[in-house]
Short mmCIF file of C-alpha atoms in Angstrom, two decimals:
data_model
loop_
_atom_site.label_atom_id
_atom_site.label_comp_id
_atom_site.label_asym_id
_atom_site.label_seq_id
_atom_site.Cartn_x
_atom_site.Cartn_y
_atom_site.Cartn_z
CA UNK A 220 16.40 13.69 -1.13
CA UNK A 221 19.79 12.81 -2.68
CA UNK A 222 20.23 11.40 -6.19
CA UNK A 223 21.16 8.03 -4.67
CA UNK A 224 18.00 8.16 -2.58
CA UNK A 225 15.89 8.89 -5.66
CA UNK A 226 17.47 5.99 -7.56
CA UNK A 227 16.82 3.69 -4.58
CA UNK A 228 13.19 4.87 -4.45
CA UNK A 229 12.65 4.16 -8.14
CA UNK A 230 14.36 0.75 -7.85
CA UNK A 231 12.06 -0.16 -4.93
CA UNK A 232 9.02 1.02 -6.94
CA UNK A 233 10.00 -0.98 -10.02
CA UNK A 234 10.85 -4.06 -7.94
CA UNK A 235 7.47 -3.88 -6.16
CA UNK A 236 5.69 -3.46 -9.50
CA UNK A 237 7.45 -6.46 -11.02
CA UNK A 238 6.52 -8.60 -8.00
CA UNK A 239 2.89 -7.41 -8.25
CA UNK A 240 2.75 -8.29 -11.97
CA UNK A 241 4.50 -11.66 -11.53
CA UNK A 242 2.14 -12.61 -8.68
CA UNK A 243 -0.79 -11.75 -11.01
CA UNK A 244 -2.35 -9.37 -8.47
CA UNK A 245 -5.13 -7.31 -10.14
CA UNK A 246 -3.55 -3.91 -11.01
CA UNK A 247 -0.35 -5.56 -9.74
CA UNK A 248 2.04 -3.09 -11.38
CA UNK A 249 0.26 -0.16 -9.76
CA UNK A 250 -0.26 -1.65 -6.30
CA UNK A 251 3.13 -3.39 -6.13
CA UNK A 252 5.07 -0.26 -7.04
CA UNK A 253 3.14 1.75 -4.42
CA UNK A 254 4.09 -0.83 -1.78
CA UNK A 255 7.73 -0.81 -2.96
CA UNK A 256 8.21 2.95 -3.35
CA UNK A 257 5.87 3.76 -0.46
CA UNK A 258 7.68 1.33 1.85
CA UNK A 259 11.02 2.94 1.01
CA UNK A 260 9.50 6.39 1.42
CA UNK A 261 8.03 5.63 4.85
CA UNK A 262 10.91 3.58 6.25
CA UNK A 263 13.97 5.32 4.79
CA UNK A 264 13.35 8.64 3.08
CA UNK A 265 10.72 10.38 5.18
CA UNK A 266 10.08 13.34 2.88
CA UNK A 267 7.92 13.25 -0.27
CA UNK A 268 10.00 13.00 -3.43
CA UNK A 269 9.85 12.80 -7.26
CA UNK A 270 8.96 15.94 -9.11
CA UNK A 271 6.48 17.11 -11.69
CA UNK A 272 8.51 15.67 -14.58
CA UNK A 273 7.77 12.16 -13.31
CA UNK A 274 4.04 12.89 -13.34
CA UNK A 275 4.32 14.29 -16.89
CA UNK A 276 5.97 11.08 -18.18
CA UNK A 277 3.22 9.06 -16.51
CA UNK A 278 0.55 11.19 -18.22
CA UNK A 279 2.13 10.78 -21.68
CA UNK A 280 2.22 6.99 -21.22
CA UNK A 281 -1.33 6.75 -19.89
CA UNK A 282 -2.62 9.18 -22.55
CA UNK A 283 -1.01 7.10 -25.30
CA UNK A 284 -2.69 3.94 -24.04
CA UNK A 285 -6.14 5.55 -23.84
CA UNK A 286 -5.76 7.25 -27.24
CA UNK A 287 -4.64 4.01 -28.90
CA UNK A 288 -7.92 2.37 -27.82
CA UNK A 289 -9.86 4.71 -30.13
CA UNK A 290 -10.12 3.44 -33.69
CA UNK A 291 -12.50 3.45 -36.64
CA UNK A 292 -13.60 -0.18 -36.02
CA UNK A 293 -14.38 0.69 -32.39
CA UNK A 294 -16.55 3.64 -33.47
CA UNK A 295 -18.28 1.50 -36.13
CA UNK A 296 -19.21 -1.02 -33.41
CA UNK A 297 -20.92 1.53 -31.18
CA UNK A 298 -22.43 3.58 -34.07
CA UNK A 299 -25.91 2.13 -33.61
CA UNK A 300 -26.04 3.23 -29.96
CA UNK A 301 -23.84 6.31 -30.22
CA UNK A 302 -26.35 8.95 -29.01
CA UNK A 303 -27.56 7.21 -25.81
CA UNK A 304 -24.01 6.00 -25.14
CA UNK A 305 -22.74 9.59 -25.44
CA UNK A 306 -25.47 10.85 -23.10
CA UNK A 307 -24.56 8.14 -20.58
CA UNK A 308 -20.85 8.88 -20.96
CA UNK A 309 -21.38 12.59 -20.28
CA UNK A 310 -23.73 11.83 -17.38
CA UNK A 311 -20.97 9.94 -15.58
CA UNK A 312 -18.61 12.93 -14.95
CA UNK A 313 -21.64 14.87 -13.65
CA UNK A 314 -22.58 12.00 -11.32
CA UNK A 315 -18.95 11.76 -10.20
CA UNK A 316 -18.92 15.46 -9.37
CA UNK A 317 -22.22 15.30 -7.48
CA UNK A 318 -21.30 12.15 -5.54
CA UNK A 319 -17.81 13.51 -4.82
CA UNK A 320 -19.18 16.78 -3.51
CA UNK A 321 -21.92 15.19 -1.44
CA UNK A 322 -20.04 12.28 0.10
CA UNK A 323 -16.32 12.91 -0.09
CA UNK A 324 -16.17 16.61 0.78
CA UNK A 325 -19.13 16.76 3.16
CA UNK A 326 -18.48 13.45 4.99
CA UNK A 327 -14.84 12.69 4.19
CA UNK A 328 -13.64 16.32 4.39
CA UNK A 329 -11.28 16.13 1.42
CA UNK A 330 -10.95 18.95 -1.12
CA UNK A 331 -13.38 18.98 -4.04
CA UNK A 332 -10.67 18.22 -6.62
CA UNK A 333 -9.60 15.03 -4.80
CA UNK A 334 -13.28 14.17 -4.30
CA UNK A 335 -14.03 14.47 -8.03
CA UNK A 336 -10.98 12.47 -9.12
CA UNK A 337 -11.93 9.79 -6.56
CA UNK A 338 -15.56 9.55 -7.66
CA UNK A 339 -15.44 10.01 -11.44
CA UNK A 340 -15.57 6.54 -12.98
CA UNK A 341 -12.54 6.36 -15.28
CA UNK A 342 -9.60 3.98 -14.80
CA UNK A 343 -7.65 3.78 -11.53
CA UNK A 344 -4.37 4.46 -13.31
CA UNK A 345 -5.77 7.30 -15.42
CA UNK A 346 -7.33 9.17 -12.49
CA UNK A 347 -4.25 8.61 -10.29
CA UNK A 348 -2.02 10.05 -13.04
CA UNK A 349 -4.35 13.07 -13.23
CA UNK A 350 -4.21 13.44 -9.43
CA UNK A 351 -0.41 13.47 -9.51
CA UNK A 352 -0.50 16.12 -12.23
CA UNK A 353 -2.78 18.55 -10.41
CA UNK A 354 -1.45 18.00 -6.86
CA UNK A 355 -4.63 16.36 -5.61
CA UNK A 356 -4.39 13.68 -2.92
CA UNK A 357 -3.21 10.81 -5.14
CA UNK A 358 -3.40 8.14 -2.40
CA UNK A 359 -7.05 8.91 -1.66
CA UNK A 360 -7.85 8.94 -5.40
CA UNK A 361 -6.13 5.60 -5.97
CA UNK A 362 -7.78 3.98 -2.92
CA UNK A 363 -11.24 5.09 -4.09
CA UNK A 364 -10.65 3.99 -7.69
CA UNK A 365 -9.20 0.58 -6.80
CA UNK A 366 -12.06 -0.04 -4.35
CA UNK A 367 -14.56 0.92 -7.07
CA UNK A 368 -13.06 -1.46 -9.62
CA UNK A 369 -12.89 -4.32 -7.08
CA UNK A 370 -16.39 -3.69 -5.68
CA UNK A 371 -18.02 -3.53 -9.11
CA UNK A 372 -16.11 -6.59 -10.33
CA UNK A 373 -17.49 -8.41 -7.28
CA UNK A 374 -21.04 -7.09 -7.77
CA UNK A 375 -20.78 -7.68 -11.52
CA UNK A 376 -19.77 -11.29 -11.26
CA UNK A 377 -22.24 -12.22 -8.49
CA UNK A 378 -25.32 -9.97 -8.68
CA UNK A 379 -25.42 -8.92 -12.36
CA UNK A 380 -26.06 -12.44 -13.71
CA UNK A 381 -29.03 -12.80 -11.29
CA UNK A 382 -30.46 -9.34 -12.14
CA UNK A 383 -29.98 -9.89 -15.89
CA UNK A 384 -31.60 -13.36 -15.81
CA UNK A 385 -34.61 -11.96 -13.91
CA UNK A 386 -35.01 -9.05 -16.33
CA UNK A 387 -34.71 -11.36 -19.32
CA UNK A 388 -37.37 -13.68 -17.86
CA UNK A 389 -39.76 -10.75 -17.55
CA UNK A 390 -39.55 -9.98 -21.29
CA UNK A 391 -41.63 -11.70 -23.95
CA UNK A 392 -39.59 -14.21 -25.96
CA UNK A 393 -38.11 -12.85 -29.22
CA UNK A 394 -39.73 -14.41 -32.29
CA UNK A 395 -37.37 -14.87 -35.20
CA UNK A 396 -38.79 -14.54 -38.71
CA UNK B 209 13.07 -12.76 -48.29
CA UNK B 210 14.33 -14.86 -45.38
CA UNK B 211 12.34 -15.29 -42.19
CA UNK B 212 15.11 -13.52 -40.26
CA UNK B 213 14.96 -10.42 -42.48
CA UNK B 214 11.16 -10.39 -42.24
CA UNK B 215 11.32 -10.65 -38.45
CA UNK B 216 13.87 -7.85 -38.28
CA UNK B 217 11.68 -5.60 -40.47
CA UNK B 218 8.65 -6.32 -38.23
CA UNK B 219 10.71 -5.42 -35.16
CA UNK B 220 11.79 -2.11 -36.70
CA UNK B 221 8.19 -1.35 -37.66
CA UNK B 222 7.11 -2.02 -34.08
CA UNK B 223 9.84 0.26 -32.74
CA UNK B 224 8.91 2.99 -35.22
CA UNK B 225 5.21 2.83 -34.27
CA UNK B 226 6.16 2.97 -30.57
CA UNK B 227 8.41 5.99 -31.22
CA UNK B 228 5.86 8.01 -33.18
CA UNK B 229 3.03 7.13 -30.81
CA UNK B 230 4.94 8.47 -27.80
CA UNK B 231 6.32 11.42 -29.81
CA UNK B 232 2.80 12.40 -30.92
CA UNK B 233 1.57 12.00 -27.33
CA UNK B 234 4.39 14.16 -25.97
CA UNK B 235 3.84 16.87 -28.62
CA UNK B 236 0.03 16.87 -28.18
CA UNK B 237 0.35 16.93 -24.40
CA UNK B 238 2.98 19.67 -24.41
CA UNK B 239 0.80 21.87 -26.66
CA UNK B 240 -2.16 21.76 -24.26
CA UNK B 241 0.18 22.11 -21.27
CA UNK B 242 1.76 25.24 -22.78
CA UNK B 243 -1.71 26.63 -23.43
CA UNK B 244 -2.26 26.32 -19.67
CA UNK B 245 -5.10 23.80 -19.93
CA UNK B 246 -5.51 21.88 -16.63
CA UNK B 247 -4.67 18.20 -17.10
CA UNK B 248 -3.43 19.21 -20.56
CA UNK B 249 -0.60 16.68 -20.76
CA UNK B 250 -2.98 13.75 -20.26
CA UNK B 251 -5.80 15.02 -22.50
CA UNK B 252 -3.39 16.27 -25.20
CA UNK B 253 -1.68 12.86 -25.33
CA UNK B 254 -5.04 11.12 -25.71
CA UNK B 255 -6.19 13.48 -28.49
CA UNK B 256 -2.91 13.22 -30.43
CA UNK B 257 -2.72 9.42 -30.36
CA UNK B 258 -6.45 9.05 -31.09
CA UNK B 259 -5.99 11.34 -34.12
CA UNK B 260 -3.11 9.16 -35.35
CA UNK B 261 -5.17 6.02 -34.84
CA UNK B 262 -8.25 7.48 -36.61
CA UNK B 263 -6.04 8.61 -39.51
CA UNK B 264 -5.16 4.96 -40.04
CA UNK B 265 -1.59 5.06 -38.71
CA UNK B 266 -0.35 2.01 -36.82
CA UNK B 267 -0.24 3.09 -33.20
CA UNK B 268 1.48 1.31 -30.37
CA UNK B 269 -0.79 -1.19 -28.58
CA UNK B 270 1.02 -3.48 -26.19
CA UNK B 271 -0.18 -4.98 -22.91
CA UNK B 272 3.31 -4.49 -21.45
CA UNK B 273 3.05 -0.72 -21.93
CA UNK B 274 0.10 -0.71 -19.54
CA UNK B 275 2.20 -2.50 -16.94
CA UNK B 276 5.06 0.01 -17.41
CA UNK B 277 2.57 2.89 -17.01
CA UNK B 278 1.18 1.26 -13.85
CA UNK B 279 4.67 0.98 -12.35
CA UNK B 280 5.50 4.63 -13.15
CA UNK B 281 2.21 5.95 -11.73
CA UNK B 282 2.50 3.64 -8.71
CA UNK B 283 6.06 4.75 -7.96
CA UNK B 284 4.93 8.39 -8.23
CA UNK B 285 2.12 7.75 -5.74
CA UNK B 286 4.34 5.69 -3.41
CA UNK B 287 6.80 8.60 -3.31
CA UNK B 288 4.11 10.86 -1.84
CA UNK B 289 3.11 8.46 0.98
CA UNK B 290 3.39 9.76 4.54
CA UNK B 291 2.10 8.35 7.86
CA UNK B 292 -0.76 10.87 7.67
CA UNK B 293 -1.94 9.25 4.41
CA UNK B 294 -3.18 6.20 6.33
CA UNK B 295 -5.25 8.26 8.75
CA UNK B 296 -6.89 10.01 5.78
CA UNK B 297 -7.66 6.70 4.06
CA UNK B 298 -9.26 5.31 7.24
CA UNK B 299 -11.52 8.36 7.40
CA UNK B 300 -12.49 7.97 3.76
CA UNK B 301 -13.54 4.31 3.68
CA UNK B 302 -17.25 4.92 4.38
CA UNK B 303 -17.70 7.87 1.97
CA UNK B 304 -15.87 5.90 -0.72
CA UNK B 305 -18.14 2.86 -0.25
CA UNK B 306 -21.24 5.09 -0.33
CA UNK B 307 -19.97 6.76 -3.52
CA UNK B 308 -19.45 3.33 -5.11
CA UNK B 309 -23.01 2.28 -4.16
CA UNK B 310 -24.38 5.47 -5.77
CA UNK B 311 -22.38 4.86 -8.96
CA UNK B 312 -23.58 1.22 -9.18
CA UNK B 313 -27.19 2.39 -8.85
CA UNK B 314 -26.78 5.05 -11.56
CA UNK B 315 -25.03 2.49 -13.78
CA UNK B 316 -27.88 -0.04 -13.37
CA UNK B 317 -30.58 2.54 -14.08
CA UNK B 318 -28.64 3.83 -17.10
CA UNK B 319 -28.35 0.25 -18.35
CA UNK B 320 -32.11 -0.25 -18.14
CA UNK B 321 -32.73 3.05 -19.96
CA UNK B 322 -30.15 2.11 -22.63
CA UNK B 323 -31.84 -1.27 -23.14
CA UNK B 324 -35.28 0.37 -23.45
CA UNK B 325 -34.19 3.15 -25.82
CA UNK B 326 -31.84 1.27 -28.14
CA UNK B 327 -33.14 -2.28 -28.21
CA UNK B 328 -29.83 -3.56 -26.87
CA UNK B 329 -30.26 -6.72 -24.84
CA UNK B 330 -30.26 -6.25 -21.05
CA UNK B 331 -27.00 -8.19 -20.55
CA UNK B 332 -25.11 -5.90 -22.95
CA UNK B 333 -26.71 -2.69 -21.68
CA UNK B 334 -26.14 -3.35 -17.95
CA UNK B 335 -22.54 -4.50 -18.32
CA UNK B 336 -21.83 -1.58 -20.69
CA UNK B 337 -23.04 1.03 -18.20
CA UNK B 338 -21.62 -0.53 -15.01
CA UNK B 339 -18.94 1.90 -13.83
CA UNK B 340 -16.34 -0.82 -13.25
CA UNK B 341 -13.09 -1.70 -14.97
CA UNK B 342 -13.46 -2.26 -18.72
CA UNK B 343 -11.72 -5.65 -18.80
CA UNK B 344 -13.71 -6.97 -15.84
CA UNK B 345 -17.04 -5.83 -17.33
CA UNK B 346 -16.21 -7.31 -20.76
CA UNK B 347 -15.54 -10.64 -19.02
CA UNK B 348 -18.83 -10.44 -17.07
CA UNK B 349 -20.65 -9.49 -20.28
CA UNK B 350 -19.18 -12.50 -22.07
CA UNK B 351 -20.31 -14.74 -19.21
CA UNK B 352 -23.93 -13.48 -19.30
CA UNK B 353 -24.23 -13.53 -23.10
CA UNK B 354 -23.71 -9.83 -23.85
CA UNK B 355 -22.20 -8.32 -27.00
CA UNK B 356 -18.64 -7.76 -25.80
CA UNK B 357 -17.46 -5.38 -28.61
CA UNK B 358 -20.35 -2.99 -27.82
CA UNK B 359 -19.61 -3.23 -24.09
CA UNK B 360 -15.91 -2.44 -24.67
CA UNK B 361 -16.79 0.47 -26.99
CA UNK B 362 -19.17 2.09 -24.48
CA UNK B 363 -16.62 1.69 -21.66
CA UNK B 364 -13.96 3.42 -23.80
CA UNK B 365 -16.46 6.25 -24.45
CA UNK B 366 -17.13 6.62 -20.71
CA UNK B 367 -13.43 6.80 -19.86
CA UNK B 368 -12.89 9.28 -22.68
CA UNK B 369 -15.80 11.43 -21.50
CA UNK B 370 -14.42 11.60 -17.95
CA UNK B 371 -10.86 12.33 -19.12
CA UNK B 372 -11.97 14.62 -21.97
CA UNK B 373 -14.03 16.81 -19.64
CA UNK B 374 -11.22 16.86 -17.06
CA UNK B 375 -9.76 20.24 -18.15
CA UNK B 376 -13.20 21.87 -17.84
CA UNK B 377 -13.86 20.34 -14.43
CA UNK B 378 -10.35 21.18 -13.20
CA UNK B 379 -10.72 24.77 -14.40
CA UNK B 380 -14.00 25.00 -12.48
CA UNK B 381 -12.59 23.44 -9.31
CA UNK B 382 -9.16 25.10 -9.08
#
């Protein structure tokens, strides 16, 4: 791909991202830029482009955002539940690996790396950046992660309130001293 | 001190914190990358910026940075799209939905165990362990009367655990 082609690809990606953000689509920057850059790629360019350096910049940006979320006040807040929360947090990569192996590689026939990155429950952007870095199938990873976030947002806002209310009704009322 | 001078100083401080946050991330990421650790750039960036934040330095936190990161990652993914990608995605819809169902079940069970073992209320525990997006689950938690700071904290820990163990998993899988 020529330099002009690369510039055009990036312009289409940025334009799509801006439209996605302005239209307030959930994960609009991510989805809009895929539509923009992907549309250009499919209709004009034809061959995959953008090298490893692009993926590295993406990782530095995403890593900075995740790292900045860690602070002393945040740790103080979860201190009382730190051990079970840690156990749960470490259980999740294991569940992701098991689910990825069982469903994505056996049924979906993708490689185990793509399967893990698709099933492990971290952010859509974070796992997609990781997929770009290790040459996994980034489109499959993104599709799985976006579907997960949307599905659980849907389940969370409709079913969770019902389940929580039922569970709270089953407990004896708290008596304050 | 005039309001203009104060505003200018604030702007420079913001720029400086942005610069050292990204510099620290790039240095941390490059170190792990040079050591040959899989996913090193991502994990090294997280570790370096988290260390800065824990040391009390003002690190860059801006909602617009997330949007910029989304556009960069999205453009990178869009650039890899081919007609074959769509056939693959069609084949993956069912396994992906089954994987989501399994994760929801594990999240619900973990929430019940967390509520039993820690005394957290059910609303907080279930929304904290649901493997969904952090912002969405914090909003759901707020709606059902959960403790939103705890929910946000546990979601950050989950994301960190997945990303922190990434080099180990990648080393095992590649």
